C-alpha positions as a Markdown table, in Angstrom:
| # | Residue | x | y | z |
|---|---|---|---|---|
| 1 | Unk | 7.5 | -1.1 | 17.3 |
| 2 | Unk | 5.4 | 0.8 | 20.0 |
| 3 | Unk | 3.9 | -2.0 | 21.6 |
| 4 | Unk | 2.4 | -0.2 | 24.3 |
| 5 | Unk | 0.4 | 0.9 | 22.1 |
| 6 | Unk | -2.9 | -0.4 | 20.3 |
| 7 | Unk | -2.3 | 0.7 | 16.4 |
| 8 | Unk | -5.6 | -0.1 | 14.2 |
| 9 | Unk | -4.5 | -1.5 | 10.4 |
| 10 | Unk | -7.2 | -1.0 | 7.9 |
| 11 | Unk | -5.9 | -1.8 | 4.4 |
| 12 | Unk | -8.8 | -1.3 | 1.4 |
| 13 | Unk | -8.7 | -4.5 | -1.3 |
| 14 | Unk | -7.4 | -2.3 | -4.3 |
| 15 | Unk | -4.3 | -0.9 | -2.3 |
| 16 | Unk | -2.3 | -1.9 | -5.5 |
| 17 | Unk | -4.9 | -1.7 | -7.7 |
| 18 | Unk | -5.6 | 1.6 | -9.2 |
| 19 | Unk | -9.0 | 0.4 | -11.3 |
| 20 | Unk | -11.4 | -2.3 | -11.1 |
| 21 | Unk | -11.8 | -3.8 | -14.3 |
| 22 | Unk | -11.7 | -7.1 | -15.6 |
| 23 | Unk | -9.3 | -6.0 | -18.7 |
| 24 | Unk | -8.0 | -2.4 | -19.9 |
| 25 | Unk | -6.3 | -2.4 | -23.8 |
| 26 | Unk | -3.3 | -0.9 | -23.8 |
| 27 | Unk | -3.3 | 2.0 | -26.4 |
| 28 | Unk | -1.2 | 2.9 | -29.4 |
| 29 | Unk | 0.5 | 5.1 | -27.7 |
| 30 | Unk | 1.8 | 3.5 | -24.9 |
| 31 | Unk | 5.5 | 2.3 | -25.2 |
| 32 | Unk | 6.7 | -1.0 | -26.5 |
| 33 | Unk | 9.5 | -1.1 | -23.7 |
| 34 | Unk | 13.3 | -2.8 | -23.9 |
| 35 | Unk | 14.8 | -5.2 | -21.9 |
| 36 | Unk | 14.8 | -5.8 | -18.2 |
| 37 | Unk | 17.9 | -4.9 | -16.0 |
| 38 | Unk | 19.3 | -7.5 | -14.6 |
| 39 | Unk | 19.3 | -8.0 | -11.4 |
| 40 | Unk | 16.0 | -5.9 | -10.7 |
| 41 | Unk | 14.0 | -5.5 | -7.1 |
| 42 | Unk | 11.2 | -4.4 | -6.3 |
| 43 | Unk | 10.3 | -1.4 | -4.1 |
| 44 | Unk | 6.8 | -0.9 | -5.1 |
| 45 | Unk | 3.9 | -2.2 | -7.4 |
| 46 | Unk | 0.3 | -1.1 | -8.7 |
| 47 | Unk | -2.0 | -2.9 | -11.1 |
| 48 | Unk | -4.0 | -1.2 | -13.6 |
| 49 | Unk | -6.3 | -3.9 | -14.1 |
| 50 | Unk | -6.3 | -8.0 | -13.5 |
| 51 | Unk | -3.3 | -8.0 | -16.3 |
| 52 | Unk | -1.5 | -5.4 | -16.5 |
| 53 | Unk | 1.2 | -4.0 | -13.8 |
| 54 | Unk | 4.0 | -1.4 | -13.1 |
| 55 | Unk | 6.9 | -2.0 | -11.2 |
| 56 | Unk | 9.1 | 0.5 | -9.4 |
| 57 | Unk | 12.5 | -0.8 | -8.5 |
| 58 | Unk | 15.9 | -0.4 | -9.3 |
| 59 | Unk | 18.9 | -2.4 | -10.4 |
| 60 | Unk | 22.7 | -2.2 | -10.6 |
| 61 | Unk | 24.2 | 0.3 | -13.3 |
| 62 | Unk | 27.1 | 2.5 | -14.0 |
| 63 | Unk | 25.3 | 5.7 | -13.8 |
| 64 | Unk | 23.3 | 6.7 | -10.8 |
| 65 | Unk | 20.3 | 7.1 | -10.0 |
| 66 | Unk | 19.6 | 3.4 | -11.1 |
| 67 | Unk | 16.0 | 3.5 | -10.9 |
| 68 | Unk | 14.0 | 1.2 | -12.6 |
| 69 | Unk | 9.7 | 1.1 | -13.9 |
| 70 | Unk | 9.3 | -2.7 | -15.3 |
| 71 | Unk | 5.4 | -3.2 | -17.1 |
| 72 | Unk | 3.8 | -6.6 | -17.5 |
| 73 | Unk | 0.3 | -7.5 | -19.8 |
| 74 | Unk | 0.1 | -10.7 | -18.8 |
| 75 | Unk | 0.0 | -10.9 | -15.0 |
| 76 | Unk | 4.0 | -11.5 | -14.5 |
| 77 | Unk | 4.5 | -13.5 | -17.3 |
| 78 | Unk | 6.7 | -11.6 | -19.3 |
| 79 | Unk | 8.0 | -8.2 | -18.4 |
| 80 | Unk | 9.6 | -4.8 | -20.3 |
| 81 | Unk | 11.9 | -2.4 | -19.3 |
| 82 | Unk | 10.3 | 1.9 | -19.3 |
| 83 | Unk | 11.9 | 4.8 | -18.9 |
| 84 | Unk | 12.0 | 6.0 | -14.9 |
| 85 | Unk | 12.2 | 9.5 | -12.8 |
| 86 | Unk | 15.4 | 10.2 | -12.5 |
| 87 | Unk | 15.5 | 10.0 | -9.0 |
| 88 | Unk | 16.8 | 7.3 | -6.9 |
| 89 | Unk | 14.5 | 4.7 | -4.8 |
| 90 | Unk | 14.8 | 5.1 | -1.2 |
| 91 | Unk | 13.5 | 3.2 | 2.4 |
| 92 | Unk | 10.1 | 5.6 | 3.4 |
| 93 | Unk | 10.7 | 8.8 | 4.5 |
| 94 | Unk | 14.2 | 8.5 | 2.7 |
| 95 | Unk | 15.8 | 10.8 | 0.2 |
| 96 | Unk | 14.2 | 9.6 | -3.1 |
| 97 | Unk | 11.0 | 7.5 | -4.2 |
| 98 | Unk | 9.4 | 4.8 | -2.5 |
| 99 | Unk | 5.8 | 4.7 | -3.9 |
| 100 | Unk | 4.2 | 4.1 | -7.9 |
| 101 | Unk | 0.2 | 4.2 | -8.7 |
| 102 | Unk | -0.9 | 4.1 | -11.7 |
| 103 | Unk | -4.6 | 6.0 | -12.7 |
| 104 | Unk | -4.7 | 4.2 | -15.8 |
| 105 | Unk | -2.2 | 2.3 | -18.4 |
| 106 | Unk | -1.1 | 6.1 | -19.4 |
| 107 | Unk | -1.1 | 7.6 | -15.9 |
| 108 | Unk | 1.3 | 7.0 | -13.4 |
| 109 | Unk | 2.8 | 8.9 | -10.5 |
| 110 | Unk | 5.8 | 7.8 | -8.7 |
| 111 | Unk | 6.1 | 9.5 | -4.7 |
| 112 | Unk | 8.1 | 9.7 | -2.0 |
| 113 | Unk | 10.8 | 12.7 | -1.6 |
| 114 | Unk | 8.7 | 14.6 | -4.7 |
| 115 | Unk | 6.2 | 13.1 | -6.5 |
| 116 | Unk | 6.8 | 12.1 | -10.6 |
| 117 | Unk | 4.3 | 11.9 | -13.4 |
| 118 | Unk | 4.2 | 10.3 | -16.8 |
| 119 | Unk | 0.9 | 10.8 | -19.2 |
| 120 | Unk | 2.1 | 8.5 | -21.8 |
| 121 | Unk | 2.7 | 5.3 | -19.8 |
| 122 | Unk | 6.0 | 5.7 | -18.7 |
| 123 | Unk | 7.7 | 7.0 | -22.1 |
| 124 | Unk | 8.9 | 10.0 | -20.3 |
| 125 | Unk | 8.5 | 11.4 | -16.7 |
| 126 | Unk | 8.6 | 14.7 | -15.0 |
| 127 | Unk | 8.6 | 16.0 | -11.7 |
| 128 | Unk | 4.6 | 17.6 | -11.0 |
| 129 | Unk | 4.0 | 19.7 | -7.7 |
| 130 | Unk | 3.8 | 17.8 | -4.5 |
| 131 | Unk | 1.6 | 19.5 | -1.9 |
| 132 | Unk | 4.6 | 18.9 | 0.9 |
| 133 | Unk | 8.0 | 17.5 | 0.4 |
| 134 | Unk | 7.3 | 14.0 | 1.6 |
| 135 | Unk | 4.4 | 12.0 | -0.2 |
| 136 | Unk | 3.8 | 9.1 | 2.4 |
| 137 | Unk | 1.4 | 7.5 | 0.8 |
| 138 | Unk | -0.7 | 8.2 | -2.4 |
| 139 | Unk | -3.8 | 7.0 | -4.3 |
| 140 | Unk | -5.5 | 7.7 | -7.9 |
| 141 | Unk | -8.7 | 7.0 | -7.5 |
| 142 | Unk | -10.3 | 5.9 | -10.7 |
| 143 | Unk | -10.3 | 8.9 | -13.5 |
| 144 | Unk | -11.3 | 11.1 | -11.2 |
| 145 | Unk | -9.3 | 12.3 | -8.0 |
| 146 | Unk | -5.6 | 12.5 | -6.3 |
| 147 | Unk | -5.3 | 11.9 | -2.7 |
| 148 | Unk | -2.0 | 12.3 | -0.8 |
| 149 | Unk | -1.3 | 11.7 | 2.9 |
| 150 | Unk | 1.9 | 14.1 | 3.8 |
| 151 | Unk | 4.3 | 15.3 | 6.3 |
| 152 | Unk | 7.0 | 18.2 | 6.0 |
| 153 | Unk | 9.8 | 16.5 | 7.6 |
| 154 | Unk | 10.7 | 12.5 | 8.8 |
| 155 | Unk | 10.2 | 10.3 | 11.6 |
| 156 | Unk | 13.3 | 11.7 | 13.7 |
| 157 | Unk | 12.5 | 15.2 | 13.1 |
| 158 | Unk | 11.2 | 17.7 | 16.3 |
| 159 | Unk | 10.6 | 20.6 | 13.4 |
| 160 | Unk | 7.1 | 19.5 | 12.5 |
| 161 | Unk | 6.7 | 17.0 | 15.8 |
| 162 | Unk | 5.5 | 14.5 | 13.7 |
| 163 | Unk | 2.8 | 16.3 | 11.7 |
| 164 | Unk | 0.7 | 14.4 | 8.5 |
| 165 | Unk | -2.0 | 16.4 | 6.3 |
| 166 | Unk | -3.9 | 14.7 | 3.7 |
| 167 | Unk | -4.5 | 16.2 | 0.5 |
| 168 | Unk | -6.8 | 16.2 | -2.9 |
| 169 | Unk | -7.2 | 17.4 | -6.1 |
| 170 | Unk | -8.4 | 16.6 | -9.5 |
| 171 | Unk | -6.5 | 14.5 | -11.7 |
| 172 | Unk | -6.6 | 16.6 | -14.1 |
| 173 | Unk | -5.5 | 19.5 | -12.3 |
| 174 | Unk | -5.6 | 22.2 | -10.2 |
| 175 | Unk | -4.7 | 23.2 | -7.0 |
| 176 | Unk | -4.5 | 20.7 | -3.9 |
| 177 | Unk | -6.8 | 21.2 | -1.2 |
| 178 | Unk | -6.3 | 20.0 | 2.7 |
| 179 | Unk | -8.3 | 17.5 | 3.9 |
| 180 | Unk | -7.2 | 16.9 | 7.6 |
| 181 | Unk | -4.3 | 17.1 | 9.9 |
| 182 | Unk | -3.2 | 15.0 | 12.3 |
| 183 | Unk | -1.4 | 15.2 | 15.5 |
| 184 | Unk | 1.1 | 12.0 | 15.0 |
| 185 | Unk | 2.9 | 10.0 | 13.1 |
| 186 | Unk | 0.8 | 6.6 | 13.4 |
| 187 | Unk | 2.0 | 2.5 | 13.0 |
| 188 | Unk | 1.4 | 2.6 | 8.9 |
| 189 | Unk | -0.3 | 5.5 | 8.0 |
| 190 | Unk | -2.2 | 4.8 | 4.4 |
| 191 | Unk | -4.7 | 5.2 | 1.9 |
| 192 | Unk | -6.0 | 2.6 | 0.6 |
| 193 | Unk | -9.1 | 2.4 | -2.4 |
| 194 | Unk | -11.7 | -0.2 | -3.3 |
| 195 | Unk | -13.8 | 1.8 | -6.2 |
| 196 | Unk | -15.1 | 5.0 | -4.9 |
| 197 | Unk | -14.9 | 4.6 | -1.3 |
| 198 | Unk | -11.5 | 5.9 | -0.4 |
| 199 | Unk | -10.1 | 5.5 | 3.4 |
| 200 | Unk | -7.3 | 7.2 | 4.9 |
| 201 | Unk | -5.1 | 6.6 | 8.4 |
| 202 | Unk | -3.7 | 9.6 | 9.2 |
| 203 | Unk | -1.6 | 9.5 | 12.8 |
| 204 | Unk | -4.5 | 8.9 | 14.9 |
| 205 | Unk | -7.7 | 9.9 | 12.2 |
| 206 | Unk | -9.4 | 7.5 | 10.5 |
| 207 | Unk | -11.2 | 9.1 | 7.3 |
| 208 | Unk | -13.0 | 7.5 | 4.7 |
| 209 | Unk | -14.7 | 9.1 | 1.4 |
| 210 | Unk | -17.8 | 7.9 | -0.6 |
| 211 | Unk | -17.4 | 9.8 | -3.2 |
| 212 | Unk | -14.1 | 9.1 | -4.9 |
| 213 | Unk | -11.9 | 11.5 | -3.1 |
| 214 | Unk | -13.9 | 14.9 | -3.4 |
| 215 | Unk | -14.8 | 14.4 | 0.3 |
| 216 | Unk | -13.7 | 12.9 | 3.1 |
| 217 | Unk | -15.7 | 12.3 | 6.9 |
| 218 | Unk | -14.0 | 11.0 | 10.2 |
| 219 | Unk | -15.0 | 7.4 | 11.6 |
| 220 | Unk | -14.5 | 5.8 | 14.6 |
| 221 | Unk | -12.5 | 2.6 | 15.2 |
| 222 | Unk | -13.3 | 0.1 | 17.6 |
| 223 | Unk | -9.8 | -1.1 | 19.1 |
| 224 | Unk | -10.1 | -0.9 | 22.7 |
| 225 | Unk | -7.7 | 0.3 | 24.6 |
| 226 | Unk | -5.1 | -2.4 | 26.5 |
| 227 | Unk | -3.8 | -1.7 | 29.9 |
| 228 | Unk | -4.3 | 1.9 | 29.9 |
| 229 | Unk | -2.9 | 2.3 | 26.2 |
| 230 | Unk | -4.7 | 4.6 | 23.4 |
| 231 | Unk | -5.7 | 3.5 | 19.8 |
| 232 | Unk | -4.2 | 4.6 | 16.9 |
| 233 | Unk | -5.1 | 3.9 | 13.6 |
| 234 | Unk | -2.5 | 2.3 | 11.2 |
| 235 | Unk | -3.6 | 0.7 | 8.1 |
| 236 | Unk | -7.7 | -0.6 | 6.3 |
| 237 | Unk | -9.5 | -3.5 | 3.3 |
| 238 | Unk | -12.5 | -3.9 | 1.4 |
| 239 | Unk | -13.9 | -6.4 | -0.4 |
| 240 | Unk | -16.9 | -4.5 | -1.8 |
| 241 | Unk | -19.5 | -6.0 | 0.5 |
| 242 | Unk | -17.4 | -5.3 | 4.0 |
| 243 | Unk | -14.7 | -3.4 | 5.3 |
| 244 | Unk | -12.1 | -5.4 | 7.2 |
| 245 | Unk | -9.8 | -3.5 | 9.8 |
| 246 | Unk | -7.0 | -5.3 | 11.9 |
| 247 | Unk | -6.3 | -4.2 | 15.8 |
| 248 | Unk | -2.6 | -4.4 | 16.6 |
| 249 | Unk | -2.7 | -4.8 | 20.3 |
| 250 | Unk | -0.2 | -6.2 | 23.6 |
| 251 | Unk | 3.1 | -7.1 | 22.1 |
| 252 | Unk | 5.4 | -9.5 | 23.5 |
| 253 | Unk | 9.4 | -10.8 | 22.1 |
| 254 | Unk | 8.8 | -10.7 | 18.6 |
| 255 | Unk | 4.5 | -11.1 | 18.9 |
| 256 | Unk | 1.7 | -8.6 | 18.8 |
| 257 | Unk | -1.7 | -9.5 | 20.0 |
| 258 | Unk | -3.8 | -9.2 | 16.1 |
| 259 | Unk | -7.9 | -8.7 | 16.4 |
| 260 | Unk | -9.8 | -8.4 | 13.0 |
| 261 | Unk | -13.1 | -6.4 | 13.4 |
| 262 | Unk | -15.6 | -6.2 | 9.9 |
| 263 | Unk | -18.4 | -3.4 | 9.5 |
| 264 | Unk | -20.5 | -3.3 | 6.6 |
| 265 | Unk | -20.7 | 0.0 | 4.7 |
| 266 | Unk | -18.3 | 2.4 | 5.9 |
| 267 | Unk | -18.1 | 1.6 | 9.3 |
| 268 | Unk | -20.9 | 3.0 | 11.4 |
| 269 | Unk | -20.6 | -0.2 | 13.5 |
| 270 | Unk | -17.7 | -3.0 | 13.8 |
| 271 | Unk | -17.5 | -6.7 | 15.1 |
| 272 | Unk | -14.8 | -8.5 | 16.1 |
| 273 | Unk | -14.8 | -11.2 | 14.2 |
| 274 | Unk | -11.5 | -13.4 | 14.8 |
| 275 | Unk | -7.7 | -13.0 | 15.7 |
| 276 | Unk | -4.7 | -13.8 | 13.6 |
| 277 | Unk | -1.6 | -15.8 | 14.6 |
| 278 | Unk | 0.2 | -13.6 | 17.3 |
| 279 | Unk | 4.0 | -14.0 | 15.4 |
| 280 | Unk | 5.4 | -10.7 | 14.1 |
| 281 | Unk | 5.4 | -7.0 | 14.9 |
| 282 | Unk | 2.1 | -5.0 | 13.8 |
| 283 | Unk | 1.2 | -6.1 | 10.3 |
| 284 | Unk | -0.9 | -5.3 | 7.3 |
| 285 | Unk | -4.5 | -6.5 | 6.5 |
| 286 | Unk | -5.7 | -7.2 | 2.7 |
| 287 | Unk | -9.0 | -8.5 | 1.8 |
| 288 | Unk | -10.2 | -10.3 | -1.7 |
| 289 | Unk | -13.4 | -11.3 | -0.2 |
| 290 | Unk | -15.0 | -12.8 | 3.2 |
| 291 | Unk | -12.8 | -15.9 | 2.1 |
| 292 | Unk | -9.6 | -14.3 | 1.1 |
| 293 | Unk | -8.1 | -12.2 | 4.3 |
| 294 | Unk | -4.1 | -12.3 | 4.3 |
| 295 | Unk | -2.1 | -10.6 | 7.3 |
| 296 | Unk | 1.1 | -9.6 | 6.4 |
| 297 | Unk | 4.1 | -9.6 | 9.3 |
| 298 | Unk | 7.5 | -9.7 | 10.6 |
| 299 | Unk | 10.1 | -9.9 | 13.1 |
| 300 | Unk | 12.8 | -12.2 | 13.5 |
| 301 | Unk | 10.9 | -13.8 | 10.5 |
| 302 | Unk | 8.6 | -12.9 | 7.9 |
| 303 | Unk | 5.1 | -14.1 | 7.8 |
| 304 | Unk | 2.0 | -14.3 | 5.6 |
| 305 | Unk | -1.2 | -15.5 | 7.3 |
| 306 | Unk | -4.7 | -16.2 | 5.2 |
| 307 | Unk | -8.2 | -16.4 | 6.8 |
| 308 | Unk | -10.9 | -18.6 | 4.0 |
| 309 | Unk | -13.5 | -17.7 | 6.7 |
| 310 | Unk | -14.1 | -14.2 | 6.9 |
| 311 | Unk | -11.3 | -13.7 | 9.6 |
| 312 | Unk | -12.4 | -16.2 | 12.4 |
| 313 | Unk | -9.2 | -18.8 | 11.4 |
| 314 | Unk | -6.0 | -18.5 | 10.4 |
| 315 | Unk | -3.5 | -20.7 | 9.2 |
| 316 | Unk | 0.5 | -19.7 | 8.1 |
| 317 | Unk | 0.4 | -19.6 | 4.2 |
| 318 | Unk | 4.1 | -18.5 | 3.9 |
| 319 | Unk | 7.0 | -17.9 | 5.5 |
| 320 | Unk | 10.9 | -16.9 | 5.1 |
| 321 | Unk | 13.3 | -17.4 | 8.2 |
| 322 | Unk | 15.0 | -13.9 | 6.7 |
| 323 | Unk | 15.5 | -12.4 | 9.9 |
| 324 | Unk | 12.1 | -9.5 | 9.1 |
| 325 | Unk | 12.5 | -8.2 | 5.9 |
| 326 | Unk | 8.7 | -7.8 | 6.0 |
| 327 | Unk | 6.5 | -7.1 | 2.9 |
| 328 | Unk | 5.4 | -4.4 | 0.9 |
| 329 | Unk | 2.3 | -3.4 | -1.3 |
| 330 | Unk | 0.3 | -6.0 | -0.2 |
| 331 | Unk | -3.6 | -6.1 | -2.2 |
| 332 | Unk | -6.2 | -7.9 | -4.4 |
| 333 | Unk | -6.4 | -7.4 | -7.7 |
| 334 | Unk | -9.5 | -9.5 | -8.1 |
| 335 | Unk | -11.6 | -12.1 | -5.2 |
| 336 | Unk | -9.0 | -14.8 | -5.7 |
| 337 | Unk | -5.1 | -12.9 | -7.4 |
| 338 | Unk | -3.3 | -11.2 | -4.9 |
| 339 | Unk | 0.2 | -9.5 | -4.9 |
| 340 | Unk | 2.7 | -8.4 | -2.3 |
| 341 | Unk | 6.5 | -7.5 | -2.7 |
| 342 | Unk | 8.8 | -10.0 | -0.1 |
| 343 | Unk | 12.0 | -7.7 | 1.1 |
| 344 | Unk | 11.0 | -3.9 | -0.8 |
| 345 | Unk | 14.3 | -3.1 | -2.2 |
| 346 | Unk | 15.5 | 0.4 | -0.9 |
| 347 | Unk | 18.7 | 1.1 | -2.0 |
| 348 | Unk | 20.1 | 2.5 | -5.1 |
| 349 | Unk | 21.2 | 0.3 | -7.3 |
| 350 | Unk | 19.2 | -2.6 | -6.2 |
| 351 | Unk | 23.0 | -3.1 | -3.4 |
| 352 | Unk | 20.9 | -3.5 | -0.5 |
| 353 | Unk | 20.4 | -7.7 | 1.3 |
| 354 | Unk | 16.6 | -7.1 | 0.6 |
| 355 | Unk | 15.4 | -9.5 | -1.7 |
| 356 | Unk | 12.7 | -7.6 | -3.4 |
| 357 | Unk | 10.6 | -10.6 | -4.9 |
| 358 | Unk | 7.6 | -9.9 | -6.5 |
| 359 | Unk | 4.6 | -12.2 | -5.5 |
| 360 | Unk | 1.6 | -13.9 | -6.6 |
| 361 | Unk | -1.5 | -15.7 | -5.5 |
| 362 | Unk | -4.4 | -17.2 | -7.5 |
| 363 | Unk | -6.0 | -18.8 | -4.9 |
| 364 | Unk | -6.8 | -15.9 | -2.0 |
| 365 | Unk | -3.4 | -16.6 | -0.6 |
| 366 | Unk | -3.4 | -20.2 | -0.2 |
| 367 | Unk | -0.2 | -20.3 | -2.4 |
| 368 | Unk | 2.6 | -17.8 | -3.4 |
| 369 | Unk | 4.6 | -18.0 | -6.1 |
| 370 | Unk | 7.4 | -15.4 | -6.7 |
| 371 | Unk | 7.4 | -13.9 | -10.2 |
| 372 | Unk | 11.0 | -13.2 | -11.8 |
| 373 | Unk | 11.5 | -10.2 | -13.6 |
């Protein structure tokens, strides 16, 4: 953690969600599915409407890679077992994938070291050109566009000093096409969708697109710099009616000062509007609506903290004394059903000590429930 320095976290309300309908029917064509491997975690998740779900993970088995793609219909109620990429799972910026989006119940992508793509709803995969060898982050907006944020080479690496390019092109195909560049690698650098307005934290650029993808215009942020320290953006959410960005500021044995701004539209002006609980190192912002904001955290603990007021309080809604195995995917799915993933799973074979619970809210993130696979 860089706590020097301020990092801004702007997560958009369908981060997991790939489209915003109430209810998609599955077609004919799509795969009945087998059984679930036992032992299962979770690395990443994306719903495809209020119901329906993909799951990457993996599990133990006696041939590597053990990679796993789990589908629900009912919300977590009941799950089946797909074909995967055969690819292992990795930690980000690791040898293998770390990231699955779904366009639709047919089209998915999975991302990481390589990008993966099934058209038949994970019946069969294969590997698809990436526009660089690391996929950081990666969106399908709607049926329309692709949108990667990139880097040639990992955190560690001098060769390309930290380098990320974001990237588009039609889903249904063609040629990717550069949309910016930046300098750094930043805290949690992201794309993140809520209908057609697409945002993207790139190093130090904030981006955001109002047209799906096709396009894509800088914007300001509004941390302010502490003691001398520059901003950074890191992470953004949107609830359809405001844009919610969260200021990771001063930080302090295990703490980081948190400030929540809100701008309507796509942020020509912001206002700070509250400050979550100081506990945990950065974090990640998801909104439902102006009375479903959850902060996602860790450091010697794991944390989730929910706002019913549009940001201005904060209370703990959760909490695991699991020394920071932090969270993963966290979004809305709707104003009120939420998902996250406690403890990602990284490891092939599901060996790692991560838990990789899937979990649930119906409430804005009052409550959580974990969902067994």
């Amino acid at each position: 953690m860089r706590k020097s320095i301020i990092n801004i976290i702007v997560v958009v309300v369908g981060v997991v969600l790939a489209v915003a309908t109430a209810a998609i029917a599955l077609p004919l064509s799509t795969p009945a599915g087998g059984p679930v491997p036992a032992r299962t975690k979770a690395t990443s998740v994306t719903f495809v409407s209020s119901q329906t779900a993909f799951v990457l993970g993996s599990a133990p088995c006696a041939h590597r890679p053990c990679t796993v793609i789990l589908r629900t219909l009912d919300r977590g109620g009941s799950w089946r077992g797909l074909p995967a990429p055969l690819e292992r799972v990795s930690a980000r910026y690791g040898n293998g994938l770390w990231g699955l989006r779904f366009a639709d119940p047919l089209r998915g992508y999975a991302y990481g070291d390589g990008m993966w793509v099934t058209g038949d709803g994970g019946a069969s995969w294969r590997r698809m050109p990436a526009p660089a060898r690391l996929v950081v982050d990666f969106a399908a907006v709607r049926d329309r566009e692709l949108v990667a944020l990139t880097s040639t080479c990992g955190l560690a690496s001098a060769r390309c000093a930290g380098r990320l390019t974001l990237y588009h092109r039609p889903i249904a195909g063609g040629t990717w096409r550069r949309v910016a560049t930046s300098g750094r690698f930043g805290f949690d650098d992201s794309i993140a969708v809520h209908a057609n307005v697409v945002w993207a934290l790139a190093g130090e650029r904030l981006l955001v697109s109002v047209d799906g993808g096709r396009s894509f215009h800088p914007r300001s942020q509004p941390c302010p710099p502490h003691r001398g320290s520059l901003p950074q953006p890191a992470s953004i959410t949107d609830d359809g009616a405001h844009t919610y960005l969260l200021c990771i500021g001063q930080g302090f044995t295990g703490h980081t000062v948190k400030y929540v701004y809100r701008t309507n539209g796509t942020g020509s002006a912001w206002t700070l509007v509250g400050m979550s609980p100081a506990a945990g190192d950065g974090g990640t912002l998801a909104a439902g609506s102006d009375r479903a904001l959850i902060v996602a955290t860790a450091s010697a603990a794991s944390w989730l903290y929910s706002s019913r007021d549009a940001g201005r309080h904060w209370r703990t809604a959760l909490s695991y004394g699991d020394g920071g195995e932090g969270w993963g995917d966290l979004g809305f799915t709707t104003a009120t059903d939420g998902v996250v993933i406690h403890g990602p799973g990284v490891t092939d074979g599901g060996g790692s000590s991560k838990p990789g619970q899937l979990l649930l809210t119906s409430d804005g993130g009052r409550t959580w429930r974990v969902t067994p696979f």
